[in-house]
XYZ file of C-alpha atoms in Angstrom:
570
model
C -10.967 -26.559 -48.145
C -11.858 -27.030 -52.040
C -15.922 -26.001 -52.400
C -15.644 -24.373 -48.830
C -17.799 -20.905 -48.612
C -17.201 -17.409 -47.439
C -19.230 -14.609 -47.878
C -18.258 -10.866 -48.918
C -18.493 -9.950 -45.127
C -16.516 -12.142 -44.381
C -14.144 -12.371 -46.927
C -13.493 -8.625 -45.481
C -13.192 -8.635 -41.940
C -10.334 -11.682 -42.468
C -8.935 -9.389 -45.642
C -8.408 -6.535 -42.286
C -8.022 -8.394 -39.162
C -4.912 -10.169 -42.221
C -3.244 -6.719 -42.403
C -2.916 -6.079 -38.848
C -6.536 -4.066 -38.551
C -7.417 -4.170 -35.026
C -10.514 -1.655 -34.610
C -12.805 -0.751 -36.462
C -15.238 2.467 -35.863
C -19.395 3.273 -37.825
C -22.953 2.950 -37.091
C -24.300 -0.151 -38.675
C -27.237 0.308 -41.225
C -28.310 -0.867 -45.112
C -26.222 -2.639 -46.182
C -22.881 -2.929 -44.197
C -24.596 -4.921 -40.629
C -22.976 -7.439 -41.580
C -19.705 -6.515 -42.000
C -19.675 -5.354 -38.160
C -20.327 -8.451 -37.353
C -18.214 -10.260 -38.863
C -15.251 -8.129 -37.873
C -16.491 -9.070 -34.348
C -15.927 -12.650 -34.869
C -12.595 -12.041 -37.000
C -11.347 -10.536 -34.370
C -11.920 -6.967 -34.795
C -13.194 -4.158 -31.878
C -15.989 -2.904 -33.343
C -17.329 0.420 -31.563
C -20.424 1.694 -32.630
C -21.610 5.120 -32.695
C -23.434 8.027 -32.224
C -22.478 10.512 -35.805
C -20.627 8.585 -38.669
C -18.378 12.008 -38.965
C -17.295 10.907 -35.239
C -16.458 7.015 -36.000
C -14.278 8.182 -38.888
C -12.150 10.961 -36.626
C -12.171 7.537 -34.491
C -10.557 5.528 -36.997
C -8.229 8.214 -38.261
C -6.623 8.827 -34.541
C -6.729 4.933 -34.200
C -3.837 5.442 -37.243
C -1.815 8.466 -36.013
C -1.630 6.231 -32.416
C -0.616 3.065 -33.267
C 1.205 3.622 -37.160
C -2.323 1.083 -38.528
C -4.811 2.471 -40.072
C -8.403 2.355 -37.911
C -11.719 1.515 -40.045
C -14.404 3.406 -40.291
C -17.110 1.653 -41.319
C -20.044 3.463 -42.691
C -23.657 3.129 -44.317
C -24.302 3.942 -48.407
C -25.542 7.965 -49.687
C -25.246 9.900 -46.110
C -23.445 8.216 -44.017
C -20.811 8.247 -46.534
C -21.263 12.184 -46.601
C -21.037 12.459 -43.203
C -17.565 10.633 -43.105
C -16.114 12.816 -45.939
C -15.331 15.371 -42.726
C -12.706 12.710 -41.370
C -11.522 11.118 -44.411
C -10.558 15.069 -45.560
C -9.328 15.998 -41.741
C -7.659 12.914 -42.188
C -5.512 12.979 -45.679
C -4.580 17.186 -44.905
C -3.086 15.356 -40.979
C -0.989 12.438 -42.644
C -3.414 10.101 -40.471
C -3.554 6.132 -41.984
C -7.519 5.298 -42.345
C -9.444 3.453 -43.869
C -12.876 3.681 -44.290
C -15.973 1.274 -46.198
C -18.872 2.216 -46.817
C -21.629 0.368 -48.508
C -23.041 1.231 -51.651
C -26.829 0.757 -53.708
C -26.525 -3.306 -55.769
C -24.990 -3.599 -58.722
C -27.966 -4.333 -60.354
C -29.936 -1.255 -59.615
C -26.724 1.345 -60.251
C -28.565 4.352 -62.398
C -32.555 3.904 -61.662
C -32.683 5.785 -58.550
C -31.838 2.963 -55.718
C -31.804 3.185 -52.555
C -28.811 6.026 -51.323
C -27.286 5.487 -54.828
C -24.492 7.892 -55.102
C -21.119 8.550 -56.686
C -18.925 6.952 -54.318
C -16.228 6.247 -55.386
C -16.073 9.399 -57.854
C -16.015 11.356 -54.748
C -14.345 9.739 -51.746
C -11.296 10.823 -54.926
C -11.007 14.636 -53.427
C -10.625 13.480 -50.310
C -8.614 10.366 -50.118
C -5.185 8.347 -51.257
C -6.815 5.958 -53.280
C -10.740 5.475 -53.285
C -11.809 2.321 -55.199
C -14.562 -0.368 -55.736
C -13.815 -4.600 -55.661
C -14.494 -5.230 -59.260
C -15.701 -8.580 -57.890
C -16.076 -10.672 -55.083
C -12.830 -12.641 -55.264
C -10.212 -9.775 -55.047
C -11.291 -7.835 -51.799
C -8.454 -9.135 -49.950
C -5.759 -7.469 -52.683
C -8.367 -5.041 -52.445
C -7.957 -4.296 -49.612
C -3.518 -4.626 -48.660
C -3.689 -1.791 -51.561
C -6.134 0.667 -49.282
C -3.764 -0.550 -46.312
C -0.306 -0.564 -48.156
C -1.332 3.240 -49.262
C -3.000 4.667 -46.178
C 0.740 3.927 -44.533
C 3.869 4.304 -47.322
C 4.875 7.415 -47.923
C 2.610 10.188 -46.732
C 0.548 8.987 -44.492
C -3.719 9.701 -45.421
C -6.803 8.025 -45.942
C -8.161 5.736 -48.018
C -11.736 4.088 -49.393
C -12.934 1.023 -50.347
C -16.690 0.944 -52.171
C -18.756 -1.878 -51.230
C -21.587 -2.890 -52.991
C -24.951 -4.073 -51.331
C -25.069 -7.087 -53.296
C -21.205 -8.161 -52.622
C -21.826 -8.180 -48.494
C -24.195 -11.619 -48.725
C -23.082 -12.922 -51.958
C -21.506 -16.092 -51.028
C -18.107 -17.465 -53.865
C -15.892 -20.467 -53.306
C -12.438 -20.246 -51.380
C -10.354 -21.668 -54.058
C -11.618 -18.737 -56.036
C -9.867 -15.873 -53.817
C -7.275 -14.367 -54.641
C -5.641 -14.029 -51.547
C -2.714 -12.236 -50.504
C -0.184 -11.732 -48.081
C 0.164 -9.370 -44.954
C 1.701 -5.284 -46.453
C 5.583 -5.514 -44.844
C 5.960 -1.789 -42.591
C 6.402 1.312 -44.861
C 10.414 1.310 -46.406
C 12.191 3.339 -44.456
C 14.274 5.207 -46.962
C 17.429 7.780 -46.255
C 18.780 11.176 -46.589
C 21.471 11.404 -49.211
C 24.710 11.799 -47.132
C 25.734 15.421 -49.437
C 22.157 16.834 -48.208
C 23.259 15.473 -44.654
C 26.275 17.046 -44.755
C 25.407 20.161 -46.681
C 23.162 20.254 -43.956
C 25.058 20.411 -40.676
C 27.534 22.747 -42.399
C 24.298 24.810 -42.490
C 23.738 24.330 -38.803
C 27.218 24.502 -37.336
C 27.978 27.616 -38.762
C 24.407 29.617 -37.230
C 24.597 32.234 -34.678
C 20.189 31.730 -34.046
C 19.816 28.066 -34.852
C 15.903 27.018 -34.415
C 14.673 23.189 -34.075
C 11.460 23.051 -35.492
C 9.091 19.379 -34.468
C 6.391 18.464 -36.249
C 3.841 15.930 -36.089
C 5.578 14.153 -38.774
C 8.092 13.147 -36.310
C 5.591 12.400 -33.063
C 4.630 9.597 -36.278
C 7.967 8.557 -36.854
C 8.852 8.050 -33.312
C 11.646 9.618 -34.025
C 11.750 11.186 -30.718
C 14.793 8.983 -28.838
C 17.238 10.505 -32.128
C 15.790 14.029 -31.677
C 16.284 14.073 -28.109
C 19.676 12.882 -28.321
C 20.096 15.369 -31.096
C 18.774 17.810 -28.969
C 21.595 17.627 -25.852
C 24.338 16.281 -28.158
C 23.877 20.072 -30.509
C 22.575 22.393 -27.717
C 19.964 23.427 -29.717
C 17.112 25.414 -28.481
C 13.559 23.093 -30.538
C 9.815 24.192 -30.855
C 6.962 21.963 -31.078
C 4.169 22.118 -32.920
C 1.291 20.999 -31.089
C 0.211 17.716 -31.673
C 4.739 17.691 -31.456
C 4.692 18.541 -28.879
C 6.082 15.590 -25.734
C 8.230 13.800 -28.659
C 11.294 16.078 -26.623
C 9.334 17.175 -23.090
C 8.426 20.063 -22.829
C 9.922 20.581 -19.708
C 12.933 19.980 -21.309
C 15.330 23.566 -21.277
C 15.681 23.802 -24.118
C 11.982 24.014 -25.046
C 11.238 27.293 -26.602
C 7.020 27.377 -26.846
C 7.111 30.241 -24.682
C 9.260 32.535 -26.778
C 7.360 31.267 -29.873
C 7.190 34.348 -31.614
C 10.995 35.766 -31.125
C 12.201 32.528 -31.872
C 10.608 32.169 -35.847
C 11.050 35.994 -36.187
C 15.567 36.452 -35.075
C 16.509 32.739 -35.922
C 18.939 32.667 -38.635
C 19.140 29.313 -39.411
C 15.803 26.590 -38.817
C 15.103 22.844 -39.286
C 11.983 21.407 -40.092
C 11.000 17.854 -38.488
C 7.786 16.662 -40.122
C 6.875 20.324 -39.905
C 5.545 21.929 -43.099
C 5.563 25.433 -43.877
C 1.422 25.821 -43.822
C -0.840 28.459 -41.363
C 0.245 27.365 -38.361
C 4.256 27.988 -38.810
C 2.709 31.815 -40.867
C 4.318 29.924 -44.119
C 8.133 30.943 -42.957
C 6.971 34.040 -44.432
C 7.955 37.664 -43.186
C 7.391 39.634 -41.077
C 7.083 36.056 -38.702
C 10.383 35.072 -40.374
C 13.392 37.019 -41.225
C 14.027 37.262 -45.168
C 16.989 35.503 -45.326
C 16.232 32.916 -42.655
C 18.126 29.273 -44.495
C 15.509 26.226 -43.941
C 16.779 22.959 -43.762
C 14.213 20.340 -44.570
C 12.720 16.748 -43.578
C 10.316 15.245 -45.134
C 8.372 11.941 -45.970
C 7.040 13.544 -48.856
C 9.193 14.268 -52.252
C 6.046 16.828 -53.019
C 6.769 19.213 -49.725
C 10.041 20.643 -50.090
C 10.194 23.816 -50.992
C 7.176 24.648 -50.671
C 6.687 28.835 -49.789
C 10.061 28.517 -48.964
C 13.250 27.409 -51.213
C 15.021 25.782 -48.283
C 18.613 25.891 -47.862
C 19.249 22.737 -48.008
C 16.310 18.873 -47.951
C 16.192 16.070 -47.162
C 14.260 13.636 -48.372
C 13.757 10.397 -46.109
C 12.118 9.157 -43.045
C 12.268 12.053 -39.990
C 13.788 9.582 -37.482
C 16.735 7.441 -40.226
C 16.793 10.498 -41.788
C 17.764 12.904 -38.092
C 20.011 9.420 -36.994
C 21.990 10.142 -40.193
C 22.391 13.680 -38.560
C 23.076 12.180 -35.375
C 26.203 10.353 -36.771
C 27.289 13.881 -38.642
C 27.539 16.108 -35.800
C 28.868 13.035 -33.310
C 31.755 13.298 -35.895
C 31.572 17.266 -35.996
C 31.516 17.336 -32.022
C 29.462 20.458 -32.775
C 27.930 22.640 -29.626
C 26.297 25.397 -29.624
C 26.837 27.153 -26.760
C 24.378 28.102 -24.262
C 25.583 31.355 -22.669
C 24.809 32.950 -26.059
C 23.355 36.218 -26.663
C 20.877 33.621 -28.651
C 20.049 32.014 -25.756
C 20.204 34.980 -23.275
C 17.848 37.209 -25.127
C 14.830 33.510 -25.185
C 15.208 33.166 -21.780
C 14.529 35.822 -21.019
C 11.603 35.889 -23.228
C 10.449 32.830 -21.711
C 10.484 33.555 -17.491
C 8.502 37.022 -18.161
C 5.828 34.913 -21.141
C 5.695 32.451 -18.504
C 5.139 35.349 -15.450
C 2.871 36.957 -17.180
C 0.519 33.634 -17.501
C 1.359 32.337 -13.953
C 0.440 35.843 -13.311
C -3.716 35.910 -14.761
C -3.507 31.917 -12.986
C -3.384 32.758 -9.649
C -5.725 35.520 -9.627
C -8.581 34.600 -7.259
C -11.572 36.600 -8.824
C -14.672 34.318 -9.826
C -15.339 33.795 -12.108
C -12.560 32.071 -12.774
C -10.658 32.761 -16.410
C -9.405 29.963 -18.696
C -5.725 29.810 -16.919
C -7.027 29.675 -13.270
C -8.544 26.636 -14.863
C -6.127 25.451 -16.556
C -3.555 25.732 -13.274
C -5.612 23.829 -11.189
C -6.076 20.774 -14.023
C -2.062 20.888 -15.095
C -1.663 20.213 -10.547
C -4.366 17.448 -10.143
C -3.868 15.866 -14.127
C -1.317 12.418 -13.962
C 1.372 13.582 -15.922
C 0.957 11.075 -18.793
C -2.734 11.104 -19.384
C -3.283 11.909 -23.303
C -4.572 15.250 -24.020
C -7.253 15.512 -26.330
C -8.665 19.842 -26.754
C -10.393 21.082 -29.106
C -12.205 24.584 -29.440
C -10.657 28.044 -29.533
C -9.487 29.558 -26.782
C -9.894 26.799 -24.905
C -7.055 24.124 -26.794
C -4.956 27.705 -27.636
C -4.565 28.907 -23.991
C -4.328 24.699 -22.873
C -1.486 24.290 -25.456
C 0.416 26.782 -23.638
C -0.380 25.340 -19.524
C -1.035 21.932 -20.043
C 3.002 20.098 -20.437
C 2.912 16.928 -22.309
C 6.509 15.076 -21.560
C 5.914 12.103 -24.260
C 5.309 11.453 -27.507
C 1.753 10.821 -29.531
C -0.268 12.264 -26.472
C -1.656 15.219 -27.260
C -4.883 14.512 -29.663
C -6.167 18.736 -31.414
C -7.825 20.228 -33.747
C -4.366 19.760 -36.233
C -3.417 21.120 -39.762
C -7.041 21.230 -40.833
C -8.359 22.923 -37.834
C -11.016 20.543 -37.387
C -14.208 20.869 -33.989
C -16.250 17.456 -33.350
C -13.129 15.209 -33.230
C -12.277 15.853 -29.250
C -14.585 13.030 -28.749
C -13.838 10.281 -31.622
C -10.213 10.997 -30.393
C -10.343 9.979 -26.944
C -12.597 7.009 -27.194
C -10.066 6.111 -30.034
C -7.297 6.924 -27.381
C -9.044 5.136 -24.375
C -9.226 1.689 -26.784
C -5.883 2.048 -27.549
C -4.969 2.460 -23.977
C -6.910 0.072 -22.662
C -5.049 -2.478 -25.229
C -1.603 -1.022 -24.932
C -0.983 0.875 -21.702
C -3.432 -0.282 -19.096
C -4.406 2.454 -16.845
C -3.337 5.155 -18.843
C -5.696 7.646 -18.334
C -7.521 9.629 -21.186
C -8.156 13.893 -20.337
C -10.981 15.502 -23.086
C -10.469 18.902 -22.665
C -13.260 20.883 -24.945
C -15.350 24.505 -25.156
C -18.725 24.274 -24.719
C -19.256 24.677 -28.406
C -16.552 22.902 -29.317
C -18.334 19.630 -27.324
C -21.166 19.816 -28.876
C -20.740 18.981 -32.113
C -20.089 15.353 -30.711
C -21.714 15.983 -27.843
C -23.413 12.310 -27.858
C -20.469 10.491 -28.027
C -21.504 10.734 -23.963
C -23.171 7.011 -24.652
C -20.596 5.907 -26.736
C -18.209 6.068 -24.122
C -20.789 5.247 -21.057
C -22.250 2.107 -23.215
C -17.816 1.063 -23.603
C -16.762 2.059 -20.119
C -14.019 4.364 -21.270
C -12.489 6.078 -17.837
C -12.253 8.931 -19.800
C -12.456 12.868 -18.444
C -13.846 15.126 -20.233
C -13.431 19.060 -18.883
C -15.767 21.563 -20.528
C -14.282 24.665 -20.115
C -17.864 26.843 -20.552
C -17.557 30.244 -21.268
C -21.254 30.472 -22.791
C -19.739 31.221 -26.838
C -17.437 30.336 -29.004
C -14.760 32.571 -28.546
C -17.044 34.329 -25.784
C -20.386 34.419 -24.825
C -23.116 36.842 -22.305
C -23.853 35.222 -18.972
C -27.454 34.765 -17.842
C -28.873 37.919 -16.548
C -27.229 39.981 -19.669
C -28.684 36.658 -21.604
C -31.686 37.305 -20.244
C -31.335 41.659 -20.912
C -30.676 40.652 -24.366
C -33.880 38.540 -24.782
C -35.843 41.549 -24.057
C -35.092 43.067 -27.465
C -36.908 41.382 -29.254
C -36.307 37.324 -31.209
C -32.765 36.030 -30.467
C -32.214 34.924 -34.322
C -32.214 38.403 -34.652
C -30.875 40.014 -31.686
C -28.739 37.692 -30.041
C -24.625 37.584 -30.965
C -24.191 35.031 -33.513
C -20.716 33.781 -30.943
C -23.608 33.413 -28.058
C -24.674 29.824 -26.514
C -27.110 29.324 -23.743
C -25.406 30.621 -21.129
C -24.617 28.563 -17.765
C -25.792 25.022 -19.867
C -25.465 21.683 -17.995
C -23.427 19.694 -20.285
C -22.928 18.017 -17.367
C -25.797 15.881 -16.263
C -25.954 14.160 -20.260
C -22.813 12.203 -18.490
C -25.218 12.262 -16.100
C -27.850 10.653 -17.582
C -26.067 7.430 -19.281
C -24.500 6.129 -16.137
C -20.951 8.424 -15.549
C -20.347 10.761 -13.189
C -20.881 14.818 -13.729
C -19.545 17.709 -11.734
C -20.899 21.435 -12.112
C -17.787 24.069 -10.751
C -17.289 27.666 -10.289
C -14.756 28.214 -7.758
C -11.155 26.193 -7.765
C -12.172 24.659 -5.141
C -14.852 23.146 -6.570
C -12.931 21.754 -9.623
C -9.927 20.750 -7.532
C -12.686 18.468 -5.396
C -13.971 17.174 -8.845
C -10.709 16.384 -10.637
C -9.467 14.143 -7.711
C -12.421 12.959 -7.758
C -12.510 12.149 -11.165
C -8.645 11.618 -11.654
C -9.271 8.640 -8.703
C -12.320 6.548 -10.048
C -10.507 5.197 -12.799
C -13.052 3.042 -13.456
C -15.707 4.990 -14.202
C -16.576 7.806 -17.165
C -16.130 11.803 -16.010
C -17.075 15.269 -16.807
C -16.357 17.794 -15.157
C -18.276 21.562 -16.372
C -16.504 24.117 -15.194
C -18.064 28.007 -15.597
C -15.329 30.590 -16.193
C -16.398 34.491 -17.016
C -17.693 35.168 -20.586
C -15.129 37.344 -21.090
C -11.904 35.730 -20.616
C -9.738 35.726 -22.824
C -6.109 34.980 -23.648
C -3.588 37.278 -22.944
C -1.890 39.384 -25.999
C -0.898 37.429 -29.062
C 1.708 36.016 -28.051
C 0.611 32.395 -29.043
C -1.351 33.755 -32.187
C -1.913 30.195 -33.758
C -5.480 30.100 -34.548
C -6.523 33.576 -34.820
C -7.486 33.562 -38.067
C -9.685 29.919 -38.668
C -13.693 29.250 -36.913
C -12.634 27.481 -33.999
């Protein structure tokens, strides 16, 4: 309406909502408090967190789960800096994210203003776009560009810097540069000749392998990839967050023979997976010297990294998979299930599963990782969203806990980031509440990993999010000390000089943090106590719970059959 005024905070909130943004996470303070209030008034759900890093992780997980970025709102200076970890994690994971940071008033720049910092410049290293609107009037256009940039091409993080004096500045609506909601990302397809070439290479392979990456999960390619697996009878291996694109219990899943499958495959087709450290760069000795790689990726710059591909299919994973399906339906190609390759894979799968089962059924106390995960697997809902972080906890949990549905496993990801767990769980619970009421979120943490964001338990209880947190507690990072060894160690002198750097305080009662905020906490040492706590937690779908599971401090994974994270500081 002519002459009607609107504030900068209101414009930001309205523009975000106009771009179909539904969730905002952050910590308010000078100068952004009014933005959070305006966001709620515009219909955006605001979740106040306890640390900007966790807030940023939560917002990025929303982007992965929904395809539309979540927003992280932070104050200037230190608040902005605390969110950098989340920006980097989102960009390296290829997840859409919008971070809005307050900054110093424009008329105080270079004067040593409160929390003054070169935020736009600093943000460029971690984001696809780092920008400050030139005026309040252009805020809607800048927000549209940030949302569009975050989801177009390879997704990633975008930062918008808001000077403090913009927040309450009133402008006339008639002078505002309003823009339409950005369209969904355009769907690109591979060249037909490349599809035909890829199909020919795969049809001639003796020992083929499909590797499914989280790019396939993000592009919702699950139906077409499963059809391709079934049509062609091909073995497949999911990367950690791609578990469930094709169910882990599908007969063609060779995750339990991962090392062997990678080492001996003669043709590998990558569905939105990168040949980075998680896949040992595609190089010997983990891969054959003469392996032929068929690469499907939405990002042209990714094609050819580390290994020269035999065929490149540039395009949306789902669309390109559909092209391959059409090509193979013409050729009636079916890889024989009685091949020597399949026989070798099945023998290896059986041997590895039996070794894990043997460890899981051990009766000795304290429990080991495999025993704990055996009981968790039996008692948690099959369709729950699993969040996992830790060293051995995440590594062993990935092999022991199956995923049957896509985008229902969140973990440390490509960046190997510790501290993401509770933020991811909060995001998943917020999205599930709106899109899949009744779906449970189970967050399985190592005791060290939990420490990064443990105070977010208060956030969980404040918003009454029925998240089940399970801490697999070995009193340390990788390994720890039992209580008696700890006491003996302290006799040697100052803990800072004699306690192993990997050690944490033995038998810490993390469950009391949950109890302190009104949730339910359980301290368990035996399989029976664990099962009783799991049953109570899974049955009560209204109350947040934390089960603190004590295990043998020296418990480790079985010999490196699944060496994903051996060199990372997890």
